[in-house]
Amino acid sequence: MGFEKILFYIFGGIAVIAAGMVVTRRNPVHAVLYLVLTFVTSAMLWMLLEAEFLAIVLVLVYVGAVMVLFLFVVMMLDIDVAAMRAQFVRYLPLGLLIAVVMLVEIFLVVGPDTFGLEQFAKPQARPADYSNTSELGMVLYTIYMYPFEIAAVILLVAIVAAIRLTLRRRPDTKYQDPSRQVRVKKGPDRLRVVKVPAEPRVVSANVRTAPAQGEGEAP
């Protein structure tokens, strides 16, 4: 067993365990952090496959941007952790049943012979000027153009849904109306001058006023 195969099993095991922790953690923030670990470990698997561009994109885009967005959304939502804990035990058998069915379907479609890595030939060495980024772009924007566009639309819908979930009207929170702000005109909308009548100052007779500067007291 070579060193690369040992790394593959180590990273693969960490990715499977972290993915399992994502769906079993009751704290949503902990689940997001385990999902970050899953993405980073998957990026290491891409590096072993000599797909450096996909590994970097997975870390920069998903870990650096998407996961931060997910974490903000999870923290902004008013999630009842106690209710989630009560529902977790209730739906645990159903979740295990679905997981077993998915594993059986994958095993039936792929087959037991596919899991043996020895039957696949070692990839040929590429020249020094080979760019997997350009090759990936040529395949992505020619053969898989329509699936790529459909995935972009699905991500857009997910972004709109996440924003809609966070927009909640609370009576004790002040909001700004941009449409009213851009319609503001000079004059009474911007400045209002209020005239307040002056009130006479009443000085008490018992209060002795201080002498002015340069004046002495009477003998």
PDB file of C-alpha atoms in Angstrom:
ATOM      1  CA  MET A   1       0.000   0.000   0.000  1.00  0.00           C
ATOM      2  CA  GLY A   2       1.502   3.286  -1.138  1.00  0.00           C
ATOM      3  CA  PHE A   3       1.603   6.567   0.751  1.00  0.00           C
ATOM      4  CA  GLU A   4      -1.044   8.149  -1.500  1.00  0.00           C
ATOM      5  CA  LYS A   5      -3.456   5.303  -0.811  1.00  0.00           C
ATOM      6  CA  ILE A   6      -2.929   5.703   2.938  1.00  0.00           C
ATOM      7  CA  LEU A   7      -3.728   9.409   2.638  1.00  0.00           C
ATOM      8  CA  PHE A   8      -6.819   8.572   0.593  1.00  0.00           C
ATOM      9  CA  TYR A   9      -8.209   6.276   3.287  1.00  0.00           C
ATOM     10  CA  ILE A  10      -7.372   8.770   6.041  1.00  0.00           C
ATOM     11  CA  PHE A  11      -9.018  11.717   4.290  1.00  0.00           C
ATOM     12  CA  GLY A  12     -11.945   9.572   3.149  1.00  0.00           C
ATOM     13  CA  GLY A  13     -12.578   8.345   6.687  1.00  0.00           C
ATOM     14  CA  ILE A  14     -12.432  11.863   8.108  1.00  0.00           C
ATOM     15  CA  ALA A  15     -14.841  13.096   5.428  1.00  0.00           C
ATOM     16  CA  VAL A  16     -17.351  10.320   6.135  1.00  0.00           C
ATOM     17  CA  ILE A  17     -17.204  10.863   9.904  1.00  0.00           C
ATOM     18  CA  ALA A  18     -17.531  14.651   9.546  1.00  0.00           C
ATOM     19  CA  ALA A  19     -20.479  14.264   7.158  1.00  0.00           C
ATOM     20  CA  GLY A  20     -22.172  12.000   9.677  1.00  0.00           C
ATOM     21  CA  MET A  21     -21.624  14.560  12.418  1.00  0.00           C
ATOM     22  CA  VAL A  22     -23.284  17.217  10.240  1.00  0.00           C
ATOM     23  CA  VAL A  23     -26.629  15.414  10.294  1.00  0.00           C
ATOM     24  CA  THR A  24     -26.393  14.129  13.874  1.00  0.00           C
ATOM     25  CA  ARG A  25     -25.356  17.275  15.755  1.00  0.00           C
ATOM     26  CA  ARG A  26     -28.183  19.004  17.575  1.00  0.00           C
ATOM     27  CA  ASN A  27     -26.467  22.372  17.646  1.00  0.00           C
ATOM     28  CA  PRO A  28     -26.754  23.922  14.157  1.00  0.00           C
ATOM     29  CA  VAL A  29     -23.532  25.921  14.575  1.00  0.00           C
ATOM     30  CA  HIS A  30     -21.600  22.727  15.333  1.00  0.00           C
ATOM     31  CA  ALA A  31     -23.172  21.105  12.264  1.00  0.00           C
ATOM     32  CA  VAL A  32     -21.931  23.956  10.064  1.00  0.00           C
ATOM     33  CA  LEU A  33     -18.416  23.639  11.488  1.00  0.00           C
ATOM     34  CA  TYR A  34     -18.386  19.905  10.763  1.00  0.00           C
ATOM     35  CA  LEU A  35     -19.542  20.701   7.244  1.00  0.00           C
ATOM     36  CA  VAL A  36     -16.526  22.992   6.875  1.00  0.00           C
ATOM     37  CA  LEU A  37     -14.299  20.078   7.936  1.00  0.00           C
ATOM     38  CA  THR A  38     -16.006  17.876   5.340  1.00  0.00           C
ATOM     39  CA  PHE A  39     -15.313  20.383   2.565  1.00  0.00           C
ATOM     40  CA  VAL A  40     -11.669  20.830   3.544  1.00  0.00           C
ATOM     41  CA  THR A  41     -11.126  17.064   3.638  1.00  0.00           C
ATOM     42  CA  SER A  42     -12.810  16.694   0.248  1.00  0.00           C
ATOM     43  CA  ALA A  43     -10.443  19.342  -1.091  1.00  0.00           C
ATOM     44  CA  MET A  44      -7.540  17.183   0.062  1.00  0.00           C
ATOM     45  CA  LEU A  45      -9.016  14.286  -1.913  1.00  0.00           C
ATOM     46  CA  TRP A  46      -9.145  16.519  -4.992  1.00  0.00           C
ATOM     47  CA  MET A  47      -5.482  17.327  -4.461  1.00  0.00           C
ATOM     48  CA  LEU A  48      -4.655  13.628  -4.476  1.00  0.00           C
ATOM     49  CA  LEU A  49      -6.438  13.361  -7.831  1.00  0.00           C
ATOM     50  CA  GLU A  50      -4.260  16.181  -9.216  1.00  0.00           C
ATOM     51  CA  ALA A  51      -7.268  18.488  -9.504  1.00  0.00           C
ATOM     52  CA  GLU A  52      -5.736  21.513  -7.809  1.00  0.00           C
ATOM     53  CA  PHE A  53      -8.207  24.003  -9.277  1.00  0.00           C
ATOM     54  CA  LEU A  54     -11.240  22.165  -7.888  1.00  0.00           C
ATOM     55  CA  ALA A  55      -9.563  21.856  -4.489  1.00  0.00           C
ATOM     56  CA  ILE A  56      -8.814  25.577  -4.316  1.00  0.00           C
ATOM     57  CA  VAL A  57     -12.312  26.516  -5.489  1.00  0.00           C
ATOM     58  CA  LEU A  58     -13.858  24.190  -2.907  1.00  0.00           C
ATOM     59  CA  VAL A  59     -11.913  25.867  -0.103  1.00  0.00           C
ATOM     60  CA  LEU A  60     -12.248  29.471  -1.277  1.00  0.00           C
ATOM     61  CA  VAL A  61     -15.869  29.436  -2.469  1.00  0.00           C
ATOM     62  CA  TYR A  62     -17.602  26.946  -0.204  1.00  0.00           C
ATOM     63  CA  VAL A  63     -15.551  27.201   2.969  1.00  0.00           C
ATOM     64  CA  GLY A  64     -14.655  30.865   2.665  1.00  0.00           C
ATOM     65  CA  ALA A  65     -17.963  32.234   1.386  1.00  0.00           C
ATOM     66  CA  VAL A  66     -20.876  29.810   1.347  1.00  0.00           C
ATOM     67  CA  MET A  67     -20.221  28.371   4.797  1.00  0.00           C
ATOM     68  CA  VAL A  68     -19.866  31.847   6.275  1.00  0.00           C
ATOM     69  CA  LEU A  69     -23.234  32.728   4.722  1.00  0.00           C
ATOM     70  CA  PHE A  70     -24.787  29.556   6.122  1.00  0.00           C
ATOM     71  CA  LEU A  71     -23.368  30.333   9.554  1.00  0.00           C
ATOM     72  CA  PHE A  72     -24.821  33.853   9.508  1.00  0.00           C
ATOM     73  CA  VAL A  73     -28.211  32.544   8.397  1.00  0.00           C
ATOM     74  CA  VAL A  74     -28.228  29.870  11.105  1.00  0.00           C
ATOM     75  CA  MET A  75     -27.292  32.423  13.770  1.00  0.00           C
ATOM     76  CA  MET A  76     -29.917  34.923  12.575  1.00  0.00           C
ATOM     77  CA  LEU A  77     -32.741  32.396  12.549  1.00  0.00           C
ATOM     78  CA  ASP A  78     -34.580  31.936  15.820  1.00  0.00           C
ATOM     79  CA  ILE A  79     -34.082  28.187  16.076  1.00  0.00           C
ATOM     80  CA  ASP A  80     -35.611  26.438  19.052  1.00  0.00           C
ATOM     81  CA  VAL A  81     -32.858  24.001  20.026  1.00  0.00           C
ATOM     82  CA  ALA A  82     -35.076  22.188  22.539  1.00  0.00           C
ATOM     83  CA  ALA A  83     -37.704  21.481  19.877  1.00  0.00           C
ATOM     84  CA  MET A  84     -35.010  20.253  17.498  1.00  0.00           C
ATOM     85  CA  ARG A  85     -33.714  17.823  20.116  1.00  0.00           C
ATOM     86  CA  ALA A  86     -37.200  16.460  20.659  1.00  0.00           C
ATOM     87  CA  GLN A  87     -37.768  15.948  16.932  1.00  0.00           C
ATOM     88  CA  PHE A  88     -34.346  14.356  16.390  1.00  0.00           C
ATOM     89  CA  VAL A  89     -35.162  11.186  18.314  1.00  0.00           C
ATOM     90  CA  ARG A  90     -38.564  11.012  16.676  1.00  0.00           C
ATOM     91  CA  TYR A  91     -37.233  11.027  13.098  1.00  0.00           C
ATOM     92  CA  LEU A  92     -34.035   9.061  13.756  1.00  0.00           C
ATOM     93  CA  PRO A  93     -35.426   5.658  12.586  1.00  0.00           C
ATOM     94  CA  LEU A  94     -36.741   7.206   9.389  1.00  0.00           C
ATOM     95  CA  GLY A  95     -33.393   8.864   8.715  1.00  0.00           C
ATOM     96  CA  LEU A  96     -31.510   5.587   9.248  1.00  0.00           C
ATOM     97  CA  LEU A  97     -33.905   3.775   6.917  1.00  0.00           C
ATOM     98  CA  ILE A  98     -33.393   6.366   4.172  1.00  0.00           C
ATOM     99  CA  ALA A  99     -29.605   6.168   4.612  1.00  0.00           C
ATOM    100  CA  VAL A 100     -29.648   2.369   4.266  1.00  0.00           C
ATOM    101  CA  VAL A 101     -31.816   2.574   1.142  1.00  0.00           C
ATOM    102  CA  MET A 102     -29.424   5.111  -0.417  1.00  0.00           C
ATOM    103  CA  LEU A 103     -26.396   2.925   0.319  1.00  0.00           C
ATOM    104  CA  VAL A 104     -28.105  -0.129  -1.204  1.00  0.00           C
ATOM    105  CA  GLU A 105     -29.032   1.838  -4.335  1.00  0.00           C
ATOM    106  CA  ILE A 106     -25.460   3.101  -4.739  1.00  0.00           C
ATOM    107  CA  PHE A 107     -24.085  -0.413  -4.266  1.00  0.00           C
ATOM    108  CA  LEU A 108     -26.499  -1.878  -6.828  1.00  0.00           C
ATOM    109  CA  VAL A 109     -25.794   0.789  -9.432  1.00  0.00           C
ATOM    110  CA  VAL A 110     -22.034   1.000  -9.049  1.00  0.00           C
ATOM    111  CA  GLY A 111     -21.423  -2.664  -8.286  1.00  0.00           C
ATOM    112  CA  PRO A 112     -18.841  -4.327  -6.045  1.00  0.00           C
ATOM    113  CA  ASP A 113     -16.195  -4.489  -8.767  1.00  0.00           C
ATOM    114  CA  THR A 114     -15.995  -0.707  -9.060  1.00  0.00           C
ATOM    115  CA  PHE A 115     -14.785  -0.240  -5.484  1.00  0.00           C
ATOM    116  CA  GLY A 116     -11.555  -2.095  -6.185  1.00  0.00           C
ATOM    117  CA  LEU A 117      -8.900   0.510  -6.929  1.00  0.00           C
ATOM    118  CA  GLU A 118      -6.450  -2.038  -8.300  1.00  0.00           C
ATOM    119  CA  GLN A 119      -8.397  -2.518 -11.528  1.00  0.00           C
ATOM    120  CA  PHE A 120      -7.960   1.103 -12.570  1.00  0.00           C
ATOM    121  CA  ALA A 121      -4.781   2.052 -14.317  1.00  0.00           C
ATOM    122  CA  LYS A 122      -2.609   4.772 -12.862  1.00  0.00           C
ATOM    123  CA  PRO A 123      -3.218   8.146 -14.559  1.00  0.00           C
ATOM    124  CA  GLN A 124      -0.616   9.113 -17.081  1.00  0.00           C
ATOM    125  CA  ALA A 125       1.870  11.784 -16.155  1.00  0.00           C
ATOM    126  CA  ARG A 126       1.013  15.165 -17.626  1.00  0.00           C
ATOM    127  CA  PRO A 127       3.530  17.577 -19.109  1.00  0.00           C
ATOM    128  CA  ALA A 128       4.716  20.583 -17.156  1.00  0.00           C
ATOM    129  CA  ASP A 129       2.613  23.049 -19.182  1.00  0.00           C
ATOM    130  CA  TYR A 130      -0.626  21.068 -18.694  1.00  0.00           C
ATOM    131  CA  SER A 131      -3.470  23.082 -17.145  1.00  0.00           C
ATOM    132  CA  ASN A 132      -6.405  21.209 -15.694  1.00  0.00           C
ATOM    133  CA  THR A 133      -8.179  24.555 -15.281  1.00  0.00           C
ATOM    134  CA  SER A 134      -8.351  25.130 -19.031  1.00  0.00           C
ATOM    135  CA  GLU A 135      -9.384  21.527 -19.672  1.00  0.00           C
ATOM    136  CA  LEU A 136     -12.125  21.793 -17.070  1.00  0.00           C
ATOM    137  CA  GLY A 137     -13.357  25.049 -18.583  1.00  0.00           C
ATOM    138  CA  MET A 138     -13.514  23.557 -22.072  1.00  0.00           C
ATOM    139  CA  VAL A 139     -15.596  20.594 -20.862  1.00  0.00           C
ATOM    140  CA  LEU A 140     -17.790  22.674 -18.549  1.00  0.00           C
ATOM    141  CA  TYR A 141     -18.741  25.344 -21.079  1.00  0.00           C
ATOM    142  CA  THR A 142     -19.185  23.027 -24.068  1.00  0.00           C
ATOM    143  CA  ILE A 143     -20.513  19.590 -23.091  1.00  0.00           C
ATOM    144  CA  TYR A 144     -22.046  20.429 -19.708  1.00  0.00           C
ATOM    145  CA  MET A 145     -23.265  23.941 -20.505  1.00  0.00           C
ATOM    146  CA  TYR A 146     -26.937  23.355 -19.703  1.00  0.00           C
ATOM    147  CA  PRO A 147     -26.351  21.467 -16.431  1.00  0.00           C
ATOM    148  CA  PHE A 148     -24.030  24.298 -15.396  1.00  0.00           C
ATOM    149  CA  GLU A 149     -26.715  26.917 -16.047  1.00  0.00           C
ATOM    150  CA  ILE A 150     -29.346  24.847 -14.213  1.00  0.00           C
ATOM    151  CA  ALA A 151     -27.060  24.580 -11.188  1.00  0.00           C
ATOM    152  CA  ALA A 152     -26.598  28.364 -11.247  1.00  0.00           C
ATOM    153  CA  VAL A 153     -30.377  28.895 -11.225  1.00  0.00           C
ATOM    154  CA  ILE A 154     -30.784  26.465  -8.319  1.00  0.00           C
ATOM    155  CA  LEU A 155     -28.140  28.346  -6.317  1.00  0.00           C
ATOM    156  CA  LEU A 156     -29.889  31.639  -7.074  1.00  0.00           C
ATOM    157  CA  VAL A 157     -33.185  30.243  -5.787  1.00  0.00           C
ATOM    158  CA  ALA A 158     -31.410  29.031  -2.638  1.00  0.00           C
ATOM    159  CA  ILE A 159     -29.962  32.507  -2.035  1.00  0.00           C
ATOM    160  CA  VAL A 160     -33.376  34.154  -2.440  1.00  0.00           C
ATOM    161  CA  ALA A 161     -34.939  31.588  -0.080  1.00  0.00           C
ATOM    162  CA  ALA A 162     -32.260  32.215   2.562  1.00  0.00           C
ATOM    163  CA  ILE A 163     -32.825  35.971   2.375  1.00  0.00           C
ATOM    164  CA  ARG A 164     -36.581  35.493   2.605  1.00  0.00           C
ATOM    165  CA  LEU A 165     -36.218  33.390   5.753  1.00  0.00           C
ATOM    166  CA  THR A 166     -34.284  36.143   7.523  1.00  0.00           C
ATOM    167  CA  LEU A 167     -36.728  38.932   6.619  1.00  0.00           C
ATOM    168  CA  ARG A 168     -39.047  39.004   9.587  1.00  0.00           C
ATOM    169  CA  ARG A 169     -41.060  41.991  10.679  1.00  0.00           C
ATOM    170  CA  ARG A 170     -40.702  42.613  14.388  1.00  0.00           C
ATOM    171  CA  PRO A 171     -42.690  45.395  16.053  1.00  0.00           C
ATOM    172  CA  ASP A 172     -39.781  46.489  18.264  1.00  0.00           C
ATOM    173  CA  THR A 173     -37.278  46.849  15.405  1.00  0.00           C
ATOM    174  CA  LYS A 174     -36.774  49.979  13.306  1.00  0.00           C
ATOM    175  CA  TYR A 175     -36.409  49.583   9.547  1.00  0.00           C
ATOM    176  CA  GLN A 176     -35.320  51.907   6.779  1.00  0.00           C
ATOM    177  CA  ASP A 177     -37.416  52.428   3.671  1.00  0.00           C
ATOM    178  CA  PRO A 178     -35.046  53.122   0.717  1.00  0.00           C
ATOM    179  CA  SER A 179     -37.919  54.178  -1.535  1.00  0.00           C
ATOM    180  CA  ARG A 180     -38.874  56.968   0.875  1.00  0.00           C
ATOM    181  CA  GLN A 181     -35.260  57.991   1.293  1.00  0.00           C
ATOM    182  CA  VAL A 182     -34.706  58.531  -2.435  1.00  0.00           C
ATOM    183  CA  ARG A 183     -37.948  60.548  -2.740  1.00  0.00           C
ATOM    184  CA  VAL A 184     -36.869  63.088  -0.143  1.00  0.00           C
ATOM    185  CA  LYS A 185     -36.839  66.706  -1.395  1.00  0.00           C
ATOM    186  CA  LYS A 186     -35.208  69.775  -0.014  1.00  0.00           C
ATOM    187  CA  GLY A 187     -37.231  72.015   2.180  1.00  0.00           C
ATOM    188  CA  PRO A 188     -39.602  70.679   4.801  1.00  0.00           C
ATOM    189  CA  ASP A 189     -38.562  67.071   4.098  1.00  0.00           C
ATOM    190  CA  ARG A 190     -34.940  67.758   5.018  1.00  0.00           C
ATOM    191  CA  LEU A 191     -35.069  70.679   7.466  1.00  0.00           C
ATOM    192  CA  ARG A 192     -37.798  72.151   9.571  1.00  0.00           C
ATOM    193  CA  VAL A 193     -37.262  75.414  11.402  1.00  0.00           C
ATOM    194  CA  VAL A 194     -39.128  75.673  14.657  1.00  0.00           C
ATOM    195  CA  LYS A 195     -39.462  79.093  16.339  1.00  0.00           C
ATOM    196  CA  VAL A 196     -39.625  78.960  20.089  1.00  0.00           C
ATOM    197  CA  PRO A 197     -40.629  82.206  21.874  1.00  0.00           C
ATOM    198  CA  ALA A 198     -38.092  83.462  24.385  1.00  0.00           C
ATOM    199  CA  GLU A 199     -39.157  83.455  27.987  1.00  0.00           C
ATOM    200  CA  PRO A 200     -38.173  86.307  30.372  1.00  0.00           C
ATOM    201  CA  ARG A 201     -35.558  85.391  32.908  1.00  0.00           C
ATOM    202  CA  VAL A 202     -36.723  85.774  36.461  1.00  0.00           C
ATOM    203  CA  VAL A 203     -33.984  86.745  38.927  1.00  0.00           C
ATOM    204  CA  SER A 204     -34.662  86.315  42.602  1.00  0.00           C
ATOM    205  CA  ALA A 205     -34.196  89.313  44.860  1.00  0.00           C
ATOM    206  CA  ASN A 206     -32.187  87.296  47.380  1.00  0.00           C
ATOM    207  CA  VAL A 207     -29.507  86.476  44.813  1.00  0.00           C
ATOM    208  CA  ARG A 208     -26.656  89.014  44.890  1.00  0.00           C
ATOM    209  CA  THR A 209     -25.159  89.650  41.490  1.00  0.00           C
ATOM    210  CA  ALA A 210     -21.377  89.644  41.164  1.00  0.00           C
ATOM    211  CA  PRO A 211     -19.724  92.988  40.399  1.00  0.00           C
ATOM    212  CA  ALA A 212     -18.554  93.586  36.901  1.00  0.00           C
ATOM    213  CA  GLN A 213     -14.901  93.352  36.079  1.00  0.00           C
ATOM    214  CA  GLY A 214     -13.033  96.546  36.973  1.00  0.00           C
ATOM    215  CA  GLU A 215     -15.660  97.781  39.412  1.00  0.00           C
ATOM    216  CA  GLY A 216     -14.957  97.829  43.097  1.00  0.00           C
ATOM    217  CA  GLU A 217     -17.372  97.454  45.961  1.00  0.00           C
ATOM    218  CA  ALA A 218     -18.907 100.557  47.542  1.00  0.00           C
ATOM    219  CA  PRO A 219     -17.269 101.709  50.813  1.00  0.00           C
TER     220      PRO A 219
END
